[in-house]
PDB file of C-alpha atoms in Angstrom:
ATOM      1  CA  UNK A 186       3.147  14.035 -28.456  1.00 64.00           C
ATOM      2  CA  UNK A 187      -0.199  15.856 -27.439  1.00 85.00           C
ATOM      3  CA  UNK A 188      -0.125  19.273 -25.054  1.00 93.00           C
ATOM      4  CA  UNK A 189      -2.591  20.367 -23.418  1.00 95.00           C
ATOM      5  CA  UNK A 190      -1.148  23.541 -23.315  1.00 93.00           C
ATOM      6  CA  UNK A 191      -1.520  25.720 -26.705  1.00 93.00           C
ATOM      7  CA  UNK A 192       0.306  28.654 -28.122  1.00 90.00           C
ATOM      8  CA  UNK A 193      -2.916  29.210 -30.329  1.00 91.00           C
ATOM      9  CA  UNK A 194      -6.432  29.810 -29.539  1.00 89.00           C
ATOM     10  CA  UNK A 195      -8.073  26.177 -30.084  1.00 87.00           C
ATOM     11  CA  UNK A 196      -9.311  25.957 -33.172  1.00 81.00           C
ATOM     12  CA  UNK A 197     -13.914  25.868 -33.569  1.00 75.00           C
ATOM     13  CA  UNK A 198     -14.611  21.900 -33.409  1.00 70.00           C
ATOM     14  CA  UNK A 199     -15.059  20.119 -36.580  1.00 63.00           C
ATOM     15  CA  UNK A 200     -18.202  18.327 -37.545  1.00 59.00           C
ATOM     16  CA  UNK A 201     -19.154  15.110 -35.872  1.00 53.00           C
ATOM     17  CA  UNK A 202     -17.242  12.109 -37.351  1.00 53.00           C
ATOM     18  CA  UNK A 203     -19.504   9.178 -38.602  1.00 45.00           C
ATOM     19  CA  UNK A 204     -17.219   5.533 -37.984  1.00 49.00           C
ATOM     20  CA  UNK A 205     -18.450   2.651 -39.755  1.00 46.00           C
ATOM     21  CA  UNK A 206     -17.484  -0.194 -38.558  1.00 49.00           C
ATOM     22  CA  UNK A 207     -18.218  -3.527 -39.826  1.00 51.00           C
ATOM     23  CA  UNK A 208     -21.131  -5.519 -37.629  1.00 57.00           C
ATOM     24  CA  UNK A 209     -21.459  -2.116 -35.402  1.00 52.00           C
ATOM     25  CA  UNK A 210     -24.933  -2.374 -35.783  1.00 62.00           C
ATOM     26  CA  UNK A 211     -25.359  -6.079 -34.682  1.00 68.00           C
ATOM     27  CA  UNK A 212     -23.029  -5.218 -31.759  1.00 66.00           C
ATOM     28  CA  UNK A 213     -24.908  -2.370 -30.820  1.00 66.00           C
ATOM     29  CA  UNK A 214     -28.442  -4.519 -30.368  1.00 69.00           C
ATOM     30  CA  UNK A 215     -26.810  -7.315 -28.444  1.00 73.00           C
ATOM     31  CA  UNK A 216     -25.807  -4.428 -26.155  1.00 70.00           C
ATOM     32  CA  UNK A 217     -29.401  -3.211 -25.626  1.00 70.00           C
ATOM     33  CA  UNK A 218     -31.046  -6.669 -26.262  1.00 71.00           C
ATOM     34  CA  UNK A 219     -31.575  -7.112 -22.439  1.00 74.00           C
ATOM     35  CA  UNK A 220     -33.167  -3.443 -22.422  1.00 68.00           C
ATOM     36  CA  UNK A 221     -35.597  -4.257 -24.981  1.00 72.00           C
ATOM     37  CA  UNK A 222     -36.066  -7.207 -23.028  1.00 74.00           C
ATOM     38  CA  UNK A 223     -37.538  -5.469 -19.943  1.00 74.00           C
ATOM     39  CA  UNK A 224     -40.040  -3.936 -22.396  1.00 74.00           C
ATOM     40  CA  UNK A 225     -40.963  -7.380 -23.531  1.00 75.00           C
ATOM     41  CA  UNK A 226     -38.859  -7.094 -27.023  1.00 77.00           C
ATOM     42  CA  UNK A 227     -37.225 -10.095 -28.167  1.00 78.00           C
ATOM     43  CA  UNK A 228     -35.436  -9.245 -31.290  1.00 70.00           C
ATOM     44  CA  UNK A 229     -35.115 -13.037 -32.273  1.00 70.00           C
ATOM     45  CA  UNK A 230     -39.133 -13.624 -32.180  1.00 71.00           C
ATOM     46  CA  UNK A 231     -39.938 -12.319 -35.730  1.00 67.00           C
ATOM     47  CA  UNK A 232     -43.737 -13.108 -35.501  1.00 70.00           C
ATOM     48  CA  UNK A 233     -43.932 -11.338 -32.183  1.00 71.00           C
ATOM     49  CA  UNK A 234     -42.044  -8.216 -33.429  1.00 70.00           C
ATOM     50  CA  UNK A 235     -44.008  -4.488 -32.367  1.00 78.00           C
ATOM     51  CA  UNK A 236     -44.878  -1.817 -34.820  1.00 77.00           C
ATOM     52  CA  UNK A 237     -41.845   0.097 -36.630  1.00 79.00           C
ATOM     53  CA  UNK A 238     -42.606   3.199 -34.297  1.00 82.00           C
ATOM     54  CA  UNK A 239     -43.191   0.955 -31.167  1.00 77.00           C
ATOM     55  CA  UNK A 240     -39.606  -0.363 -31.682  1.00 76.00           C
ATOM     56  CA  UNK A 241     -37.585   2.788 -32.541  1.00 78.00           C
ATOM     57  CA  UNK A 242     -39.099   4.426 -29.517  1.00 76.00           C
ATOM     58  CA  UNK A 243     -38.128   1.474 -27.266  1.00 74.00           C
ATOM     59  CA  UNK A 244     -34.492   1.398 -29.005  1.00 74.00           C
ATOM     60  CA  UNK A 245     -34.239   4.803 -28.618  1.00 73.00           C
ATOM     61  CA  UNK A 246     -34.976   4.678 -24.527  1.00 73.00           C
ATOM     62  CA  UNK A 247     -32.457   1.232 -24.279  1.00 69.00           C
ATOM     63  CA  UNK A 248     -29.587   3.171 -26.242  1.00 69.00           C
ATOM     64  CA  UNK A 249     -30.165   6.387 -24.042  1.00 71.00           C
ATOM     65  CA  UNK A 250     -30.008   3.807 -20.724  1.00 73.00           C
ATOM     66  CA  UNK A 251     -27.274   2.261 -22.199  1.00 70.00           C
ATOM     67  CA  UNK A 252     -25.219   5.100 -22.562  1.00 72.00           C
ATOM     68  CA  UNK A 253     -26.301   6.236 -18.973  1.00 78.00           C
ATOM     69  CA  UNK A 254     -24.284   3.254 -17.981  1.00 80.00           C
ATOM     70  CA  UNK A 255     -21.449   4.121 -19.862  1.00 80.00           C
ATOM     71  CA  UNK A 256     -21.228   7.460 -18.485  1.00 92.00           C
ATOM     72  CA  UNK A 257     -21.664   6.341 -14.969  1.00 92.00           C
ATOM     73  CA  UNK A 258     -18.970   4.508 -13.909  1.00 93.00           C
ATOM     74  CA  UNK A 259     -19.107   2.364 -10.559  1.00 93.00           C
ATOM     75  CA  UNK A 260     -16.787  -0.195  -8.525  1.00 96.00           C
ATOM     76  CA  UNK A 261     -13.165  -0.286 -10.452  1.00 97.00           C
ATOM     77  CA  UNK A 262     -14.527   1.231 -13.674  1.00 96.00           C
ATOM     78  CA  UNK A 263     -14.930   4.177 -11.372  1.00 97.00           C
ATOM     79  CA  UNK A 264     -11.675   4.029  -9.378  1.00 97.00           C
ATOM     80  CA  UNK A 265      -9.792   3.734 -12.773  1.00 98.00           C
ATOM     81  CA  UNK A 266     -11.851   6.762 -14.614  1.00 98.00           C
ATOM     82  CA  UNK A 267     -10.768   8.770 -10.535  1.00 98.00           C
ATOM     83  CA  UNK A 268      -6.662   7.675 -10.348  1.00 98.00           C
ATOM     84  CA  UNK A 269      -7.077   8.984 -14.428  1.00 98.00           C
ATOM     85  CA  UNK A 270      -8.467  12.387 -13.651  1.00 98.00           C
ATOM     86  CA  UNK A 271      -6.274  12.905 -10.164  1.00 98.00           C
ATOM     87  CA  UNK A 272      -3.007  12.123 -12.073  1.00 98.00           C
ATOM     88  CA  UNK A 273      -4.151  14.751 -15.067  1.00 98.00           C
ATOM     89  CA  UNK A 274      -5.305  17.398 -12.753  1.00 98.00           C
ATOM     90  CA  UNK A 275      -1.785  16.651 -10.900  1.00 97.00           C
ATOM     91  CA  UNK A 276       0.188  17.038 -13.894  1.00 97.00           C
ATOM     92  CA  UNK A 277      -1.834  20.341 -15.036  1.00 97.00           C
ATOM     93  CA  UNK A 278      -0.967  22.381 -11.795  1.00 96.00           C
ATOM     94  CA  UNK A 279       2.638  21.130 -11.910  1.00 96.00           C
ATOM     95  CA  UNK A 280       2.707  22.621 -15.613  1.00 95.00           C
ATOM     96  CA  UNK A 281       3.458  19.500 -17.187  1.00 96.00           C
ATOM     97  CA  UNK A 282       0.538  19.976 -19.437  1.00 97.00           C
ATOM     98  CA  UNK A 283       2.317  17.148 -22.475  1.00 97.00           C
ATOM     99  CA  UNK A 284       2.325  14.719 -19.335  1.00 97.00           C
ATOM    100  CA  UNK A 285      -1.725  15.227 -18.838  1.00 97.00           C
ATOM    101  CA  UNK A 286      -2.254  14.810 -22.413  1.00 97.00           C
ATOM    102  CA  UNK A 287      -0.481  11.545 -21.951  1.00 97.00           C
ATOM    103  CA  UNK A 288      -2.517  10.503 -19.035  1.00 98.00           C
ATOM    104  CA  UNK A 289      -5.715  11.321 -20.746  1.00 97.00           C
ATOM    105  CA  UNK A 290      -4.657   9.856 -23.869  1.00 96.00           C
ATOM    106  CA  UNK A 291      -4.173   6.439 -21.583  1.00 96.00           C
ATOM    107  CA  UNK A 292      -8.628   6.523 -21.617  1.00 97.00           C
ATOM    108  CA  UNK A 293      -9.955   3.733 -24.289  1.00 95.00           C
ATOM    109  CA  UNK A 294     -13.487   4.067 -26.148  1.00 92.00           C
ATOM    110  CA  UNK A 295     -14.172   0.760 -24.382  1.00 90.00           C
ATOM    111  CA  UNK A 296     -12.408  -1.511 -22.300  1.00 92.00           C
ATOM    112  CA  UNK A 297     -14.831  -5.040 -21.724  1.00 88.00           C
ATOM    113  CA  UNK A 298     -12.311  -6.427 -19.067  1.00 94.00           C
ATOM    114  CA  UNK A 299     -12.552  -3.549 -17.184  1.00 92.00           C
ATOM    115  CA  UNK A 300      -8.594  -2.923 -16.879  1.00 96.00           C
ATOM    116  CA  UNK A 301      -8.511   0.512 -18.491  1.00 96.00           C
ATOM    117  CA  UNK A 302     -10.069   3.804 -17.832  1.00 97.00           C
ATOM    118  CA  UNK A 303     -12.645   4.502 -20.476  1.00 96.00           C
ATOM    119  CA  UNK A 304     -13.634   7.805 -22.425  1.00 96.00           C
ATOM    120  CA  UNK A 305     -16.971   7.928 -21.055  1.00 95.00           C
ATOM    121  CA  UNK A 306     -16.299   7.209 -17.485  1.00 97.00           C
ATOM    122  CA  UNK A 307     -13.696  10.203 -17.118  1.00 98.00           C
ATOM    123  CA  UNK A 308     -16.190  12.365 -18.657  1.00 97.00           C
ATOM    124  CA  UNK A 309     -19.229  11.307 -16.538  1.00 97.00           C
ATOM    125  CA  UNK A 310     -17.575  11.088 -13.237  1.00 98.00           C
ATOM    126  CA  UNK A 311     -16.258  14.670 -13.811  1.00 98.00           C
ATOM    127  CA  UNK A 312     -19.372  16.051 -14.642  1.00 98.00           C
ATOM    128  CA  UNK A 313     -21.390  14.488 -12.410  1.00 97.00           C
ATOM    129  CA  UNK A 314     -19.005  16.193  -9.201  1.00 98.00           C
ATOM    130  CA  UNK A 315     -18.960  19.411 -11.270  1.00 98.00           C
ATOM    131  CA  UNK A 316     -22.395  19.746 -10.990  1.00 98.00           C
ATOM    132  CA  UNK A 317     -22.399  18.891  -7.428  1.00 97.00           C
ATOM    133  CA  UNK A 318     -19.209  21.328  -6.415  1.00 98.00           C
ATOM    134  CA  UNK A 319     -20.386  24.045  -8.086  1.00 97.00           C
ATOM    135  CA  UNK A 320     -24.276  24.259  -7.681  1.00 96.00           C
ATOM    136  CA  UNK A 321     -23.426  24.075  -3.729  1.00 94.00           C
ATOM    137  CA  UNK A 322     -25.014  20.518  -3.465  1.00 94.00           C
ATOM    138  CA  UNK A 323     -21.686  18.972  -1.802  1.00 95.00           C
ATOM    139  CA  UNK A 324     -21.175  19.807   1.847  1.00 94.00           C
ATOM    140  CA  UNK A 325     -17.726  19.292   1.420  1.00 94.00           C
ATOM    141  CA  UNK A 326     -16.879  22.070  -1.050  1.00 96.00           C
ATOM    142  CA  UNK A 327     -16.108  25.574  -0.281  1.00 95.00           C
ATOM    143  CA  UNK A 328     -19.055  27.768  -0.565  1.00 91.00           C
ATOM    144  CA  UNK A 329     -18.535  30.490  -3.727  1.00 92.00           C
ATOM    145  CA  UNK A 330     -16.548  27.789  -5.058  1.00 97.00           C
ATOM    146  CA  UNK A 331     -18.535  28.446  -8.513  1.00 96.00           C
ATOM    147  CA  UNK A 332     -17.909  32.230  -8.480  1.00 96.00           C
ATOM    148  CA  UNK A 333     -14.348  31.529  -7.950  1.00 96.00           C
ATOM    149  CA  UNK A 334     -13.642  29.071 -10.423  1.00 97.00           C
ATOM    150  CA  UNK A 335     -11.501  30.627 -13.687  1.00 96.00           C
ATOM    151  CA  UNK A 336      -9.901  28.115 -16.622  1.00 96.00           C
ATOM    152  CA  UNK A 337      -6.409  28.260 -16.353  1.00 93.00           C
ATOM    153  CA  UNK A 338      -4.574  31.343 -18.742  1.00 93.00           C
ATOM    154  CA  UNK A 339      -3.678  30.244 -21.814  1.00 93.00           C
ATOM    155  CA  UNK A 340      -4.855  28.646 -24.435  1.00 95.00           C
ATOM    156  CA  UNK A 341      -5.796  24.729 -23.623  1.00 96.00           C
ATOM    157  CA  UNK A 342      -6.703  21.505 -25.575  1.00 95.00           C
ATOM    158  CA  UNK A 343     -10.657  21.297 -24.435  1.00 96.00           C
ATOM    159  CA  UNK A 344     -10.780  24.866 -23.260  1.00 96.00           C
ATOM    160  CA  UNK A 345     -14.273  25.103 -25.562  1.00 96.00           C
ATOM    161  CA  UNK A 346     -15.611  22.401 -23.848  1.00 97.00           C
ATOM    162  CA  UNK A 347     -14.717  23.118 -20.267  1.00 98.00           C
ATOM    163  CA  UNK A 348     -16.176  26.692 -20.685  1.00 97.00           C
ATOM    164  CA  UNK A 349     -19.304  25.359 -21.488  1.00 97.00           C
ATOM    165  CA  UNK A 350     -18.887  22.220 -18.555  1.00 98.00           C
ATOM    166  CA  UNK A 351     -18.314  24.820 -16.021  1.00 98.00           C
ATOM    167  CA  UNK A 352     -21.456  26.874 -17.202  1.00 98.00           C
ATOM    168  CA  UNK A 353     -23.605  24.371 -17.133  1.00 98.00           C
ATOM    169  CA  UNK A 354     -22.336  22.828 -14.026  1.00 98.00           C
ATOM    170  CA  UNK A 355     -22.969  25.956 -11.726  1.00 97.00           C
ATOM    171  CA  UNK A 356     -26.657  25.012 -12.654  1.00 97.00           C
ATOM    172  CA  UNK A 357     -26.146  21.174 -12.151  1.00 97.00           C
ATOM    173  CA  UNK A 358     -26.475  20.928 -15.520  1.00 97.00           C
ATOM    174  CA  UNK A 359     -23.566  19.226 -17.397  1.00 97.00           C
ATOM    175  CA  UNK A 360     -24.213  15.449 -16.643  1.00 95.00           C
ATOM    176  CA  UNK A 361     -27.839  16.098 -18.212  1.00 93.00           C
ATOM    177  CA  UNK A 362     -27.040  17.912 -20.772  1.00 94.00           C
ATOM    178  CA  UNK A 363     -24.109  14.953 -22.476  1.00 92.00           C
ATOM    179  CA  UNK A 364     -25.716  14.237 -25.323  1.00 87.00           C
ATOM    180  CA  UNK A 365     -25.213  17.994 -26.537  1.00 92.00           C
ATOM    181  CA  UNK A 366     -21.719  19.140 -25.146  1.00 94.00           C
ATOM    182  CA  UNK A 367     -20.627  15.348 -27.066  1.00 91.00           C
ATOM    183  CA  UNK A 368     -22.217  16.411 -30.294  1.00 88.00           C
ATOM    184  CA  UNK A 369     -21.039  19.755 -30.283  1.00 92.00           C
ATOM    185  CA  UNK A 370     -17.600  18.944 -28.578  1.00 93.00           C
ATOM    186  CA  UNK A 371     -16.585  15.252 -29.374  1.00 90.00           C
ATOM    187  CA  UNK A 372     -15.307  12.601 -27.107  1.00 91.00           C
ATOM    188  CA  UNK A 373     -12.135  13.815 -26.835  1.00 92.00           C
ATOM    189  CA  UNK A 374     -12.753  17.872 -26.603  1.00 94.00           C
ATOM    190  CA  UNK A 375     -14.720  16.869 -23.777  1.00 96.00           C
ATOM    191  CA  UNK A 376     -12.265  14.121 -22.154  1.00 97.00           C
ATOM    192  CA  UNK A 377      -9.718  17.421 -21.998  1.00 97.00           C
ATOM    193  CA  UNK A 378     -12.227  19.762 -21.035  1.00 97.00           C
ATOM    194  CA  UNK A 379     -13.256  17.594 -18.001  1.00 98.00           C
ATOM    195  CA  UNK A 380     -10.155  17.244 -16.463  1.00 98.00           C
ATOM    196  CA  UNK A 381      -9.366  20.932 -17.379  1.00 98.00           C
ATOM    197  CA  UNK A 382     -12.655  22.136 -15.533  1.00 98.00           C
ATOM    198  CA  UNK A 383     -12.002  19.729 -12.813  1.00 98.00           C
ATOM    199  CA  UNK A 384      -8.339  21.362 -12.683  1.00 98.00           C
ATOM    200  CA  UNK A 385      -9.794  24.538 -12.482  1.00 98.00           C
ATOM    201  CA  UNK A 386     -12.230  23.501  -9.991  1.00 98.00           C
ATOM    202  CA  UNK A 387      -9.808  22.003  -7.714  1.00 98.00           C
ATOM    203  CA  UNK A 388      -7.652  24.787  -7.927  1.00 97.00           C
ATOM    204  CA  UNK A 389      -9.894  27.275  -6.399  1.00 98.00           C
ATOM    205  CA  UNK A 390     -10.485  25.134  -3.733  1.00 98.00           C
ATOM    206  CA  UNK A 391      -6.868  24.945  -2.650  1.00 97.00           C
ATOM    207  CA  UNK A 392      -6.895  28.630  -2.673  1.00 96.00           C
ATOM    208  CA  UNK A 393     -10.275  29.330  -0.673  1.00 96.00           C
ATOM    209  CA  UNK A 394      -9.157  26.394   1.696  1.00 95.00           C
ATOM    210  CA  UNK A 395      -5.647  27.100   1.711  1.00 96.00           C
ATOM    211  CA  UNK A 396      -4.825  23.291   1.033  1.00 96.00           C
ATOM    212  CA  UNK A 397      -2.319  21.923  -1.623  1.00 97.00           C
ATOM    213  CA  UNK A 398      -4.058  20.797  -4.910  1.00 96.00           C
ATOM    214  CA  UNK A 399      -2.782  17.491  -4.185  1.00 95.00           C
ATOM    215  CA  UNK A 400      -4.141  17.410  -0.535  1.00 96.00           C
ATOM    216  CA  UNK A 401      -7.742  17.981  -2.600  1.00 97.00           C
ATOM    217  CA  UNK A 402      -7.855  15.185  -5.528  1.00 96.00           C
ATOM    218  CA  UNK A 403      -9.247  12.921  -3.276  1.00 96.00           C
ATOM    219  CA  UNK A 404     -12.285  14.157  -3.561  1.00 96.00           C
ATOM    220  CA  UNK A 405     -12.455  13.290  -7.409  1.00 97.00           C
ATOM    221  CA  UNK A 406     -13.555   9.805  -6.517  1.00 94.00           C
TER     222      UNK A 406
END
């Protein structure tokens, strides 16, 4: 069983891993076939087909939307991706860091009937109140919340990844800048790192407001 507590600094992050998948690709442009649409792109109307360069620039805009949407959760997608990251940061304070790991591990790479948290929802809805806490853009959190805000001691499954979430966040920066922490990090580097930043996060708050963590995950929502 995973831990997301480690006796061992975590180990550099290994290079991105390439999945091929049989009819990925066809599966992928059914996604963003109502994308291309808008743009007046019909992938089945061969005659009326646009340049090479017209089409890779339009593809690249309806894959960049499309993961947008991923990483912005809403209605139940976002109440699942919240009850995830309130149970992990739970289980982190209480110091049963194999019982996080578990609750994290419960987030799919996709879920199309909507009854399981998802990878990419976690990760955006963390970052996206990150950036808010901790650039002072939420009236609700403490003010030097950012200055305040230390990773747990230890060594920590996602610890690379949260250092560089929490950076980036005290500039509102973390939700823009995805595409490179998931490059550099991978999915799930930065699925621990989010709730370990948010952990941290929270944390800091209980001890500037002098409220219980668990009297605070509410506001991971």
């Amino acid at each position: 069983m995973a831990d997301m507590h480690r006796h061992d600094p975590e180990p550099p992050p290994g290079p991105p891993r390439i999945e091929h998948r049989s009819g990925m690709a066809d599966e992928m442009l059914r996604e963003i076939a109502p994308l291309l649409a808008e743009e007046g792109i019909d992938l089945d109307d061969a005659d009326g087909a646009p340049d090479l360069e017209t089409l890779q620039a339009a593809m690249t805009r309806a894959i960049e939307r499309q993961n947008m949407t991923l990483f912005t959760p809403v209605g139940h997608a976002r109440e699942l991706a919240a009850a995830t990251l309130q149970a992990a940061i739970a289980a982190i304070s209480d110091g049963d860091t194999a019982h996080a790991a578990a609750i994290l591990e419960q987030a799919q790479p996709e879920s199309p009937d909507n009854t399981a948290p998802t990878v990419a929802a976690c990760i955006g809805l963390a970052l996206g109140l990150l950036d808010d806490w901790l650039s002072g853009n939420d009236p609700h959190a403490p003010t030097a919340l950012a200055q305040q805000t230390r990773l747990p001691a230890g060594h920590w499954l996602g610890e690379r990844a949260a250092t560089d979430i929490l950076a980036l966040a005290r500039k509102r920066r973390a939700f823009r800048s995805l595409d490179t922490l998931m490059t550099r990090q991978g999915g799930q580097h930065m699925l621990y790192g989010s709730a370990l930043a948010l952990t941290a996060t929270i944390r800091a708050w209980s001890l500037q407001s002098d409220t219980p963590v668990n009297g605070l995950t509410h506001h991971v929502h």
